[in-house]
PDB file of C-alpha atoms in Angstrom:
ATOM      1  CA  MET N  21      -9.492 -17.302 -25.155  1.00 90.00           C
ATOM      2  CA  LYS N  22      -9.983 -17.721 -21.408  1.00 96.00           C
ATOM      3  CA  SER N  23      -8.761 -14.662 -19.498  1.00 97.00           C
ATOM      4  CA  GLY N  24      -7.721 -14.290 -15.869  1.00 98.00           C
ATOM      5  CA  LEU N  25      -7.127 -11.589 -13.261  1.00 98.00           C
ATOM      6  CA  LEU N  26      -4.545 -12.239 -10.561  1.00 98.00           C
ATOM      7  CA  ILE N  27      -4.256  -9.663  -7.763  1.00 98.00           C
ATOM      8  CA  VAL N  28      -1.054  -9.918  -5.747  1.00 98.00           C
ATOM      9  CA  SER N  29      -0.640  -8.449  -2.260  1.00 97.00           C
ATOM     10  CA  PHE N  30       1.961  -8.654   0.468  1.00 95.00           C
ATOM     11  CA  GLY N  31      -0.761  -9.946   2.796  1.00 95.00           C
ATOM     12  CA  THR N  32      -1.785  -9.235   6.368  1.00 93.00           C
ATOM     13  CA  SER N  33      -2.663 -11.344   9.398  1.00 92.00           C
ATOM     14  CA  VAL N  34      -5.046  -8.661  10.689  1.00 89.00           C
ATOM     15  CA  LYS N  35      -8.419  -9.964   9.480  1.00 91.00           C
ATOM     16  CA  ALA N  36     -10.318  -6.666   9.697  1.00 90.00           C
ATOM     17  CA  ALA N  37      -7.553  -4.835   7.819  1.00 90.00           C
ATOM     18  CA  ARG N  38      -7.562  -7.556   5.160  1.00 93.00           C
ATOM     19  CA  GLU N  39     -11.283  -7.158   4.585  1.00 94.00           C
ATOM     20  CA  LYS N  40     -11.284  -3.350   4.618  1.00 95.00           C
ATOM     21  CA  ASN N  41      -8.213  -2.950   2.402  1.00 96.00           C
ATOM     22  CA  LEU N  42      -7.008  -5.896   0.327  1.00 97.00           C
ATOM     23  CA  ILE N  43     -10.415  -7.420  -0.372  1.00 97.00           C
ATOM     24  CA  ALA N  44     -11.852  -3.945  -1.023  1.00 97.00           C
ATOM     25  CA  ILE N  45      -9.157  -3.308  -3.647  1.00 98.00           C
ATOM     26  CA  GLU N  46      -9.760  -6.732  -5.183  1.00 98.00           C
ATOM     27  CA  GLU N  47     -13.499  -6.112  -5.453  1.00 98.00           C
ATOM     28  CA  GLU N  48     -12.936  -2.731  -7.102  1.00 97.00           C
ATOM     29  CA  ILE N  49     -10.594  -4.176  -9.732  1.00 98.00           C
ATOM     30  CA  LYS N  50     -12.824  -7.211 -10.304  1.00 98.00           C
ATOM     31  CA  LYS N  51     -15.727  -4.887 -11.156  1.00 97.00           C
ATOM     32  CA  ALA N  52     -13.580  -3.325 -13.894  1.00 97.00           C
ATOM     33  CA  PHE N  53     -12.772  -6.762 -15.376  1.00 98.00           C
ATOM     34  CA  PRO N  54     -15.969  -8.820 -14.919  1.00 97.00           C
ATOM     35  CA  ASP N  55     -15.120 -11.314 -17.663  1.00 96.00           C
ATOM     36  CA  ARG N  56     -11.793 -12.376 -16.160  1.00 98.00           C
ATOM     37  CA  ILE N  57     -11.436 -15.359 -13.806  1.00 97.00           C
ATOM     38  CA  PHE N  58     -10.160 -14.045 -10.473  1.00 98.00           C
ATOM     39  CA  GLU N  59      -7.442 -15.391  -8.206  1.00 98.00           C
ATOM     40  CA  ARG N  60      -5.458 -13.808  -5.360  1.00 98.00           C
ATOM     41  CA  ALA N  61      -1.903 -14.370  -4.217  1.00 98.00           C
ATOM     42  CA  TRP N  62       0.257 -13.063  -1.383  1.00 98.00           C
ATOM     43  CA  THR N  63       4.002 -12.585  -1.477  1.00 96.00           C
ATOM     44  CA  SER N  64       4.747 -12.963   2.249  1.00 95.00           C
ATOM     45  CA  GLY N  65       5.259 -16.610   3.141  1.00 95.00           C
ATOM     46  CA  ARG N  66       5.392 -15.663   6.823  1.00 96.00           C
ATOM     47  CA  VAL N  67       1.963 -14.014   6.702  1.00 96.00           C
ATOM     48  CA  ILE N  68       0.508 -16.853   4.616  1.00 97.00           C
ATOM     49  CA  SER N  69       1.678 -19.372   7.244  1.00 98.00           C
ATOM     50  CA  LYS N  70       0.373 -17.258  10.142  1.00 97.00           C
ATOM     51  CA  VAL N  71      -3.096 -16.820   8.600  1.00 97.00           C
ATOM     52  CA  PHE N  72      -3.349 -20.545   7.859  1.00 97.00           C
ATOM     53  CA  LYS N  73      -2.296 -21.422  11.417  1.00 97.00           C
ATOM     54  CA  GLU N  74      -4.650 -18.927  13.076  1.00 96.00           C
ATOM     55  CA  GLU N  75      -7.652 -19.041  10.736  1.00 96.00           C
ATOM     56  CA  GLY N  76      -7.245 -22.172   8.631  1.00 96.00           C
ATOM     57  CA  LEU N  77      -7.396 -19.926   5.566  1.00 96.00           C
ATOM     58  CA  LYS N  78      -5.196 -21.053   2.670  1.00 97.00           C
ATOM     59  CA  ILE N  79      -3.802 -18.227   0.541  1.00 98.00           C
ATOM     60  CA  ASN N  80      -1.765 -19.108  -2.527  1.00 98.00           C
ATOM     61  CA  THR N  81       1.742 -17.884  -3.159  1.00 98.00           C
ATOM     62  CA  LEU N  82       2.253 -16.185  -6.509  1.00 98.00           C
ATOM     63  CA  GLU N  83       3.783 -19.375  -7.939  1.00 98.00           C
ATOM     64  CA  GLU N  84       0.804 -21.438  -6.749  1.00 98.00           C
ATOM     65  CA  ALA N  85      -1.713 -18.946  -8.139  1.00 98.00           C
ATOM     66  CA  LEU N  86       0.014 -18.905 -11.521  1.00 98.00           C
ATOM     67  CA  GLU N  87      -0.030 -22.694 -11.634  1.00 97.00           C
ATOM     68  CA  LYS N  88      -3.754 -22.732 -10.798  1.00 97.00           C
ATOM     69  CA  MET N  89      -4.498 -20.198 -13.525  1.00 97.00           C
ATOM     70  CA  HIS N  90      -2.532 -22.309 -15.991  1.00 97.00           C
ATOM     71  CA  SER N  91      -4.322 -25.496 -14.883  1.00 96.00           C
ATOM     72  CA  ASP N  92      -7.691 -23.758 -15.280  1.00 96.00           C
ATOM     73  CA  GLY N  93      -6.872 -23.038 -18.908  1.00 97.00           C
ATOM     74  CA  VAL N  94      -6.255 -19.295 -18.623  1.00 97.00           C
ATOM     75  CA  GLU N  95      -4.306 -18.056 -21.639  1.00 97.00           C
ATOM     76  CA  ASP N  96      -4.610 -14.273 -21.241  1.00 98.00           C
ATOM     77  CA  LEU N  97      -3.532 -13.199 -17.743  1.00 98.00           C
ATOM     78  CA  LEU N  98      -3.526  -9.761 -16.131  1.00 98.00           C
ATOM     79  CA  VAL N  99      -1.506  -9.491 -12.909  1.00 98.00           C
ATOM     80  CA  GLN N 100      -2.033  -6.418 -10.712  1.00 98.00           C
ATOM     81  CA  PRO N 101      -0.023  -5.935  -7.507  1.00 98.00           C
ATOM     82  CA  THR N 102      -1.406  -3.906  -4.613  1.00 97.00           C
ATOM     83  CA  HIS N 103       2.127  -3.048  -3.486  1.00 95.00           C
ATOM     84  CA  LEU N 104       2.911   0.606  -2.866  1.00 93.00           C
ATOM     85  CA  MET N 105       6.276   1.044  -4.557  1.00 87.00           C
ATOM     86  CA  GLN N 106       8.854  -0.532  -6.817  1.00 83.00           C
ATOM     87  CA  GLY N 107      10.792  -2.272  -4.052  1.00 81.00           C
ATOM     88  CA  ILE N 108      12.193  -5.750  -3.589  1.00 85.00           C
ATOM     89  CA  GLU N 109       8.696  -7.269  -3.423  1.00 88.00           C
ATOM     90  CA  PHE N 110       7.797  -5.948  -6.878  1.00 91.00           C
ATOM     91  CA  GLU N 111      11.166  -7.050  -8.263  1.00 92.00           C
ATOM     92  CA  ASN N 112      10.433 -10.582  -7.044  1.00 94.00           C
ATOM     93  CA  ILE N 113       6.989 -10.452  -8.658  1.00 96.00           C
ATOM     94  CA  LYS N 114       8.533  -9.422 -11.984  1.00 96.00           C
ATOM     95  CA  ASN N 115      11.031 -12.288 -11.816  1.00 96.00           C
ATOM     96  CA  ILE N 116       8.331 -14.867 -11.048  1.00 97.00           C
ATOM     97  CA  ILE N 117       6.103 -13.542 -13.850  1.00 96.00           C
ATOM     98  CA  ARG N 118       9.009 -13.670 -16.275  1.00 95.00           C
ATOM     99  CA  ASP N 119       9.685 -17.312 -15.405  1.00 95.00           C
ATOM    100  CA  ALA N 120       6.003 -18.161 -15.966  1.00 94.00           C
ATOM    101  CA  LYS N 121       5.476 -16.322 -19.249  1.00 92.00           C
ATOM    102  CA  ASP N 122       5.778 -19.478 -21.398  1.00 94.00           C
ATOM    103  CA  ARG N 123       2.670 -20.921 -19.721  1.00 95.00           C
ATOM    104  CA  PHE N 124       0.411 -18.168 -21.062  1.00 97.00           C
ATOM    105  CA  LYS N 125      -0.208 -16.711 -24.505  1.00 96.00           C
ATOM    106  CA  ILE N 126      -0.520 -13.225 -23.007  1.00 97.00           C
ATOM    107  CA  ILE N 127       0.611 -12.072 -19.593  1.00 97.00           C
ATOM    108  CA  ARG N 128       0.484  -8.442 -18.468  1.00 97.00           C
ATOM    109  CA  LEU N 129       1.808  -6.948 -15.242  1.00 97.00           C
ATOM    110  CA  GLY N 130       0.342  -3.763 -13.763  1.00 97.00           C
ATOM    111  CA  LYS N 131       2.462  -1.279 -11.818  1.00 96.00           C
ATOM    112  CA  PRO N 132       2.542  -0.565  -8.069  1.00 96.00           C
ATOM    113  CA  LEU N 133       0.620   2.422  -6.713  1.00 96.00           C
ATOM    114  CA  LEU N 134       3.549   4.872  -6.673  1.00 95.00           C
ATOM    115  CA  PHE N 135       5.521   3.742  -9.712  1.00 93.00           C
ATOM    116  CA  GLU N 136       5.846   6.831 -11.913  1.00 93.00           C
ATOM    117  CA  ASP N 137       6.040  10.563 -11.246  1.00 94.00           C
ATOM    118  CA  SER N 138       2.471  10.874 -12.503  1.00 96.00           C
ATOM    119  CA  ASP N 139       1.430   8.456  -9.734  1.00 96.00           C
ATOM    120  CA  ILE N 140       3.164  10.672  -7.173  1.00 96.00           C
ATOM    121  CA  GLU N 141       1.241  13.637  -8.568  1.00 96.00           C
ATOM    122  CA  SER N 142      -2.049  11.757  -8.324  1.00 97.00           C
ATOM    123  CA  MET N 143      -1.420  10.762  -4.720  1.00 97.00           C
ATOM    124  CA  ALA N 144      -0.401  14.325  -3.809  1.00 97.00           C
ATOM    125  CA  ASN N 145      -3.807  15.428  -5.093  1.00 97.00           C
ATOM    126  CA  VAL N 146      -5.713  12.651  -3.309  1.00 97.00           C
ATOM    127  CA  LEU N 147      -4.213  12.887   0.196  1.00 97.00           C
ATOM    128  CA  PRO N 148      -5.314  16.490   0.886  1.00 96.00           C
ATOM    129  CA  GLU N 149      -8.834  15.526  -0.215  1.00 96.00           C
ATOM    130  CA  LEU N 150      -8.895  12.586   2.174  1.00 97.00           C
ATOM    131  CA  PHE N 151      -7.761  14.782   5.069  1.00 97.00           C
ATOM    132  CA  SER N 152      -9.720  17.899   4.170  1.00 96.00           C
ATOM    133  CA  TYR N 153     -11.394  17.717   7.587  1.00 96.00           C
ATOM    134  CA  THR N 154      -8.139  18.749   9.289  1.00 96.00           C
ATOM    135  CA  GLY N 155      -7.673  22.407  10.210  1.00 93.00           C
ATOM    136  CA  GLU N 156      -5.214  24.930   8.798  1.00 90.00           C
ATOM    137  CA  LYS N 157      -3.231  24.818  12.043  1.00 94.00           C
ATOM    138  CA  ASP N 158      -3.177  21.013  12.160  1.00 97.00           C
ATOM    139  CA  MET N 159      -0.464  18.726  10.871  1.00 97.00           C
ATOM    140  CA  VAL N 160      -0.712  15.296   9.238  1.00 98.00           C
ATOM    141  CA  ILE N 161       2.226  12.879   9.443  1.00 98.00           C
ATOM    142  CA  PHE N 162       1.979   9.817   7.224  1.00 98.00           C
ATOM    143  CA  MET N 163       3.822   6.666   8.242  1.00 96.00           C
ATOM    144  CA  GLY N 164       5.611   5.092   5.284  1.00 93.00           C
ATOM    145  CA  HIS N 165       7.458   1.819   5.642  1.00 89.00           C
ATOM    146  CA  GLY N 166      10.689   2.487   3.770  1.00 80.00           C
ATOM    147  CA  SER N 167      13.336  -0.146   3.085  1.00 70.00           C
ATOM    148  CA  LYS N 168      16.927  -0.055   4.273  1.00 67.00           C
ATOM    149  CA  GLY N 169      19.406   0.029   1.433  1.00 56.00           C
ATOM    150  CA  ARG N 170      16.646   0.341  -1.186  1.00 65.00           C
ATOM    151  CA  ASP N 171      15.312   3.185  -3.307  1.00 72.00           C
ATOM    152  CA  ASN N 172      12.886   5.164  -1.149  1.00 84.00           C
ATOM    153  CA  SER N 173      12.667   8.067  -3.549  1.00 89.00           C
ATOM    154  CA  CYS N 174       8.901   7.769  -4.046  1.00 92.00           C
ATOM    155  CA  TYR N 175       8.361   8.844  -0.422  1.00 94.00           C
ATOM    156  CA  HIS N 176      10.713  11.817  -0.761  1.00 93.00           C
ATOM    157  CA  LYS N 177       9.109  12.829  -4.064  1.00 95.00           C
ATOM    158  CA  LEU N 178       5.627  12.632  -2.582  1.00 97.00           C
ATOM    159  CA  ASP N 179       6.693  14.673   0.443  1.00 95.00           C
ATOM    160  CA  GLN N 180       8.142  17.354  -1.849  1.00 96.00           C
ATOM    161  CA  CYS N 181       5.145  17.275  -4.188  1.00 97.00           C
ATOM    162  CA  LEU N 182       2.798  17.918  -1.261  1.00 97.00           C
ATOM    163  CA  LYS N 183       4.934  20.909  -0.244  1.00 95.00           C
ATOM    164  CA  ASP N 184       4.946  22.228  -3.820  1.00 96.00           C
ATOM    165  CA  LYS N 185       1.155  22.081  -3.855  1.00 96.00           C
ATOM    166  CA  GLY N 186       0.973  24.185  -0.697  1.00 95.00           C
ATOM    167  CA  HIS N 187       0.500  21.360   1.786  1.00 95.00           C
ATOM    168  CA  GLY N 188       3.594  21.846   3.919  1.00 92.00           C
ATOM    169  CA  ASN N 189       1.636  20.654   6.958  1.00 94.00           C
ATOM    170  CA  PHE N 190       1.498  17.183   5.364  1.00 97.00           C
ATOM    171  CA  ARG N 191       4.702  15.253   6.021  1.00 97.00           C
ATOM    172  CA  ILE N 192       5.953  11.719   5.443  1.00 96.00           C
ATOM    173  CA  ALA N 193       8.119   9.872   7.958  1.00 95.00           C
ATOM    174  CA  LEU N 194       9.466   6.347   7.519  1.00 94.00           C
ATOM    175  CA  VAL N 195       9.687   3.370   9.850  1.00 90.00           C
ATOM    176  CA  GLU N 196      12.920   1.900   8.505  1.00 84.00           C
ATOM    177  CA  GLU N 197      14.680   4.804   6.818  1.00 84.00           C
ATOM    178  CA  GLU N 198      15.112   8.570   6.955  1.00 88.00           C
ATOM    179  CA  PRO N 199      13.346  10.803   7.509  1.00 91.00           C
ATOM    180  CA  GLY N 200      12.157   9.031  10.643  1.00 92.00           C
ATOM    181  CA  ILE N 201       9.626  10.441  13.057  1.00 94.00           C
ATOM    182  CA  ASP N 202      12.322  12.268  15.081  1.00 92.00           C
ATOM    183  CA  SER N 203      13.588  14.061  11.967  1.00 93.00           C
ATOM    184  CA  VAL N 204      10.106  15.221  11.031  1.00 93.00           C
ATOM    185  CA  VAL N 205       9.293  16.343  14.590  1.00 90.00           C
ATOM    186  CA  ASN N 206      12.541  18.341  14.789  1.00 90.00           C
ATOM    187  CA  ASP N 207      11.481  20.043  11.558  1.00 89.00           C
ATOM    188  CA  ILE N 208       8.203  21.374  12.974  1.00 88.00           C
ATOM    189  CA  LYS N 209       8.313  25.163  12.927  1.00 82.00           C
ATOM    190  CA  ASP N 210       4.945  26.261  14.352  1.00 82.00           C
ATOM    191  CA  SER N 211       3.213  24.346  17.110  1.00 89.00           C
ATOM    192  CA  PRO N 212       0.227  22.619  15.473  1.00 95.00           C
ATOM    193  CA  GLU N 213      -3.099  22.452  17.270  1.00 96.00           C
ATOM    194  CA  CYS N 214      -3.332  18.739  16.489  1.00 97.00           C
ATOM    195  CA  ILE N 215      -1.070  16.194  14.799  1.00 97.00           C
ATOM    196  CA  TYR N 216      -2.872  13.458  12.898  1.00 98.00           C
ATOM    197  CA  LEU N 217      -0.963  10.202  12.361  1.00 98.00           C
ATOM    198  CA  SER N 218      -1.993   7.964   9.491  1.00 98.00           C
ATOM    199  CA  PRO N 219      -0.344   5.022   7.702  1.00 97.00           C
ATOM    200  CA  LEU N 220       0.854   5.582   4.146  1.00 97.00           C
ATOM    201  CA  MET N 221       0.462   1.854   3.710  1.00 95.00           C
ATOM    202  CA  VAL N 222      -2.044  -0.242   1.816  1.00 95.00           C
ATOM    203  CA  VAL N 223      -3.098  -1.937   5.060  1.00 94.00           C
ATOM    204  CA  ALA N 224      -3.344  -0.530   8.572  1.00 90.00           C
ATOM    205  CA  GLY N 225      -1.599  -3.580  10.037  1.00 83.00           C
ATOM    206  CA  ASP N 226       1.038  -4.204  12.691  1.00 83.00           C
ATOM    207  CA  HIS N 227       3.101  -1.087  11.937  1.00 87.00           C
ATOM    208  CA  ALA N 228       0.071   1.193  12.203  1.00 91.00           C
ATOM    209  CA  LEU N 229      -1.386  -0.516  15.252  1.00 89.00           C
ATOM    210  CA  ASN N 230       1.871  -0.832  17.179  1.00 92.00           C
ATOM    211  CA  ASP N 231       4.709   1.373  15.843  1.00 93.00           C
ATOM    212  CA  MET N 232       2.402   4.300  15.110  1.00 95.00           C
ATOM    213  CA  ALA N 233      -0.523   4.121  17.540  1.00 95.00           C
ATOM    214  CA  GLY N 234       0.671   1.605  20.149  1.00 94.00           C
ATOM    215  CA  ASP N 235       1.171   2.061  23.877  1.00 92.00           C
ATOM    216  CA  THR N 236       4.922   1.429  23.940  1.00 93.00           C
ATOM    217  CA  GLU N 237       7.270   4.295  24.786  1.00 93.00           C
ATOM    218  CA  ASP N 238       8.732   4.411  21.293  1.00 93.00           C
ATOM    219  CA  SER N 239       5.422   4.483  19.402  1.00 96.00           C
ATOM    220  CA  TRP N 240       5.029   7.610  17.288  1.00 97.00           C
ATOM    221  CA  LYS N 241       1.926   8.569  19.248  1.00 97.00           C
ATOM    222  CA  ASN N 242       3.771   8.482  22.582  1.00 96.00           C
ATOM    223  CA  ILE N 243       6.858  10.240  21.200  1.00 95.00           C
ATOM    224  CA  LEU N 244       4.689  13.148  20.085  1.00 96.00           C
ATOM    225  CA  GLU N 245       2.544  13.248  23.204  1.00 96.00           C
ATOM    226  CA  LYS N 246       5.645  13.395  25.394  1.00 95.00           C
ATOM    227  CA  LYS N 247       6.626  16.519  23.485  1.00 94.00           C
ATOM    228  CA  GLY N 248       3.286  18.066  24.405  1.00 95.00           C
ATOM    229  CA  TYR N 249       1.417  17.635  21.118  1.00 96.00           C
ATOM    230  CA  ASN N 250      -2.243  16.746  20.811  1.00 97.00           C
ATOM    231  CA  VAL N 251      -2.259  13.565  18.733  1.00 97.00           C
ATOM    232  CA  LYS N 252      -5.013  11.736  16.876  1.00 98.00           C
ATOM    233  CA  CYS N 253      -4.402   8.417  15.084  1.00 97.00           C
ATOM    234  CA  VAL N 254      -6.266   7.569  11.901  1.00 97.00           C
ATOM    235  CA  LEU N 255      -6.130   3.780  11.665  1.00 95.00           C
ATOM    236  CA  LYS N 256      -7.137   3.418   8.045  1.00 96.00           C
ATOM    237  CA  GLY N 257      -5.056   1.787   5.329  1.00 96.00           C
ATOM    238  CA  LEU N 258      -4.959   3.307   1.857  1.00 97.00           C
ATOM    239  CA  GLY N 259      -7.152   0.486   0.573  1.00 97.00           C
ATOM    240  CA  GLU N 260     -10.068   1.824   2.612  1.00 97.00           C
ATOM    241  CA  TYR N 261     -10.276   4.962   0.483  1.00 98.00           C
ATOM    242  CA  GLU N 262     -12.302   4.795  -2.717  1.00 97.00           C
ATOM    243  CA  GLU N 263     -10.077   7.448  -4.293  1.00 97.00           C
ATOM    244  CA  VAL N 264      -6.997   5.246  -3.818  1.00 97.00           C
ATOM    245  CA  ARG N 265      -8.753   2.094  -5.014  1.00 97.00           C
ATOM    246  CA  ARG N 266      -9.590   3.950  -8.221  1.00 97.00           C
ATOM    247  CA  LEU N 267      -5.871   4.531  -8.794  1.00 97.00           C
ATOM    248  CA  TYR N 268      -5.278   0.781  -8.645  1.00 97.00           C
ATOM    249  CA  VAL N 269      -8.070   0.247 -11.172  1.00 98.00           C
ATOM    250  CA  GLU N 270      -6.411   2.776 -13.488  1.00 97.00           C
ATOM    251  CA  HIS N 271      -3.107   0.900 -13.219  1.00 97.00           C
ATOM    252  CA  ALA N 272      -4.802  -2.392 -14.068  1.00 98.00           C
ATOM    253  CA  LYS N 273      -6.594  -0.831 -17.040  1.00 97.00           C
ATOM    254  CA  LYS N 274      -3.323   0.583 -18.368  1.00 95.00           C
ATOM    255  CA  ALA N 275      -1.767  -2.876 -18.202  1.00 93.00           C
ATOM    256  CA  GLY N 276      -4.788  -4.788 -19.475  1.00 76.00           C
TER     257      GLY N 276
END
């Protein structure tokens, strides 16, 4: 039986971020499933169109990738998303997979990075390791995306889990929901020697480059600097860390 591996991402128009994050995750998962035929798909039509216009690079939608797998004779298909949480994007993926299930004998869908409480626990163990170079009097604020009107509980759970593990100087603020950067800043008790800003996103794309580290007045970096804090931006997506890529591999192995 011919088997396939389909890795689904939101996508990014930032070429360097794509190579350092999405392709890095793909390569890590591919190594764990060397006998499966690989395809990629992105869920953002806007990003797909932008990349094709700017680079001439054609990325398949999930529907197109599924059709290609079917046409290539794949009967056993493993689908692993690189999405962070169970939001609207993952719901759409589940619906599309459900509609395509009759085209394959076996189709399995892996979970997003922060799907279960055990995933939250794993990430709360990984993040302090990744930022072990920061000092005891430093603070790390992670930029999560968040979705208005959606369940953002994974961010709140991760924030609390970090506190429970003794990492109260690690905080999570959201771009589109609460707690935003102002809420987190107002919560600072002791003046940290340095505040590190880093995206809690798979890719260090537009939000990280502009909303977090940009030169506009309302960027997180400028908001903090105006309050007198020493700020350093870490422009690395989660996909750049081997420890995080391993978590994706574990998810794919559980599904496959």
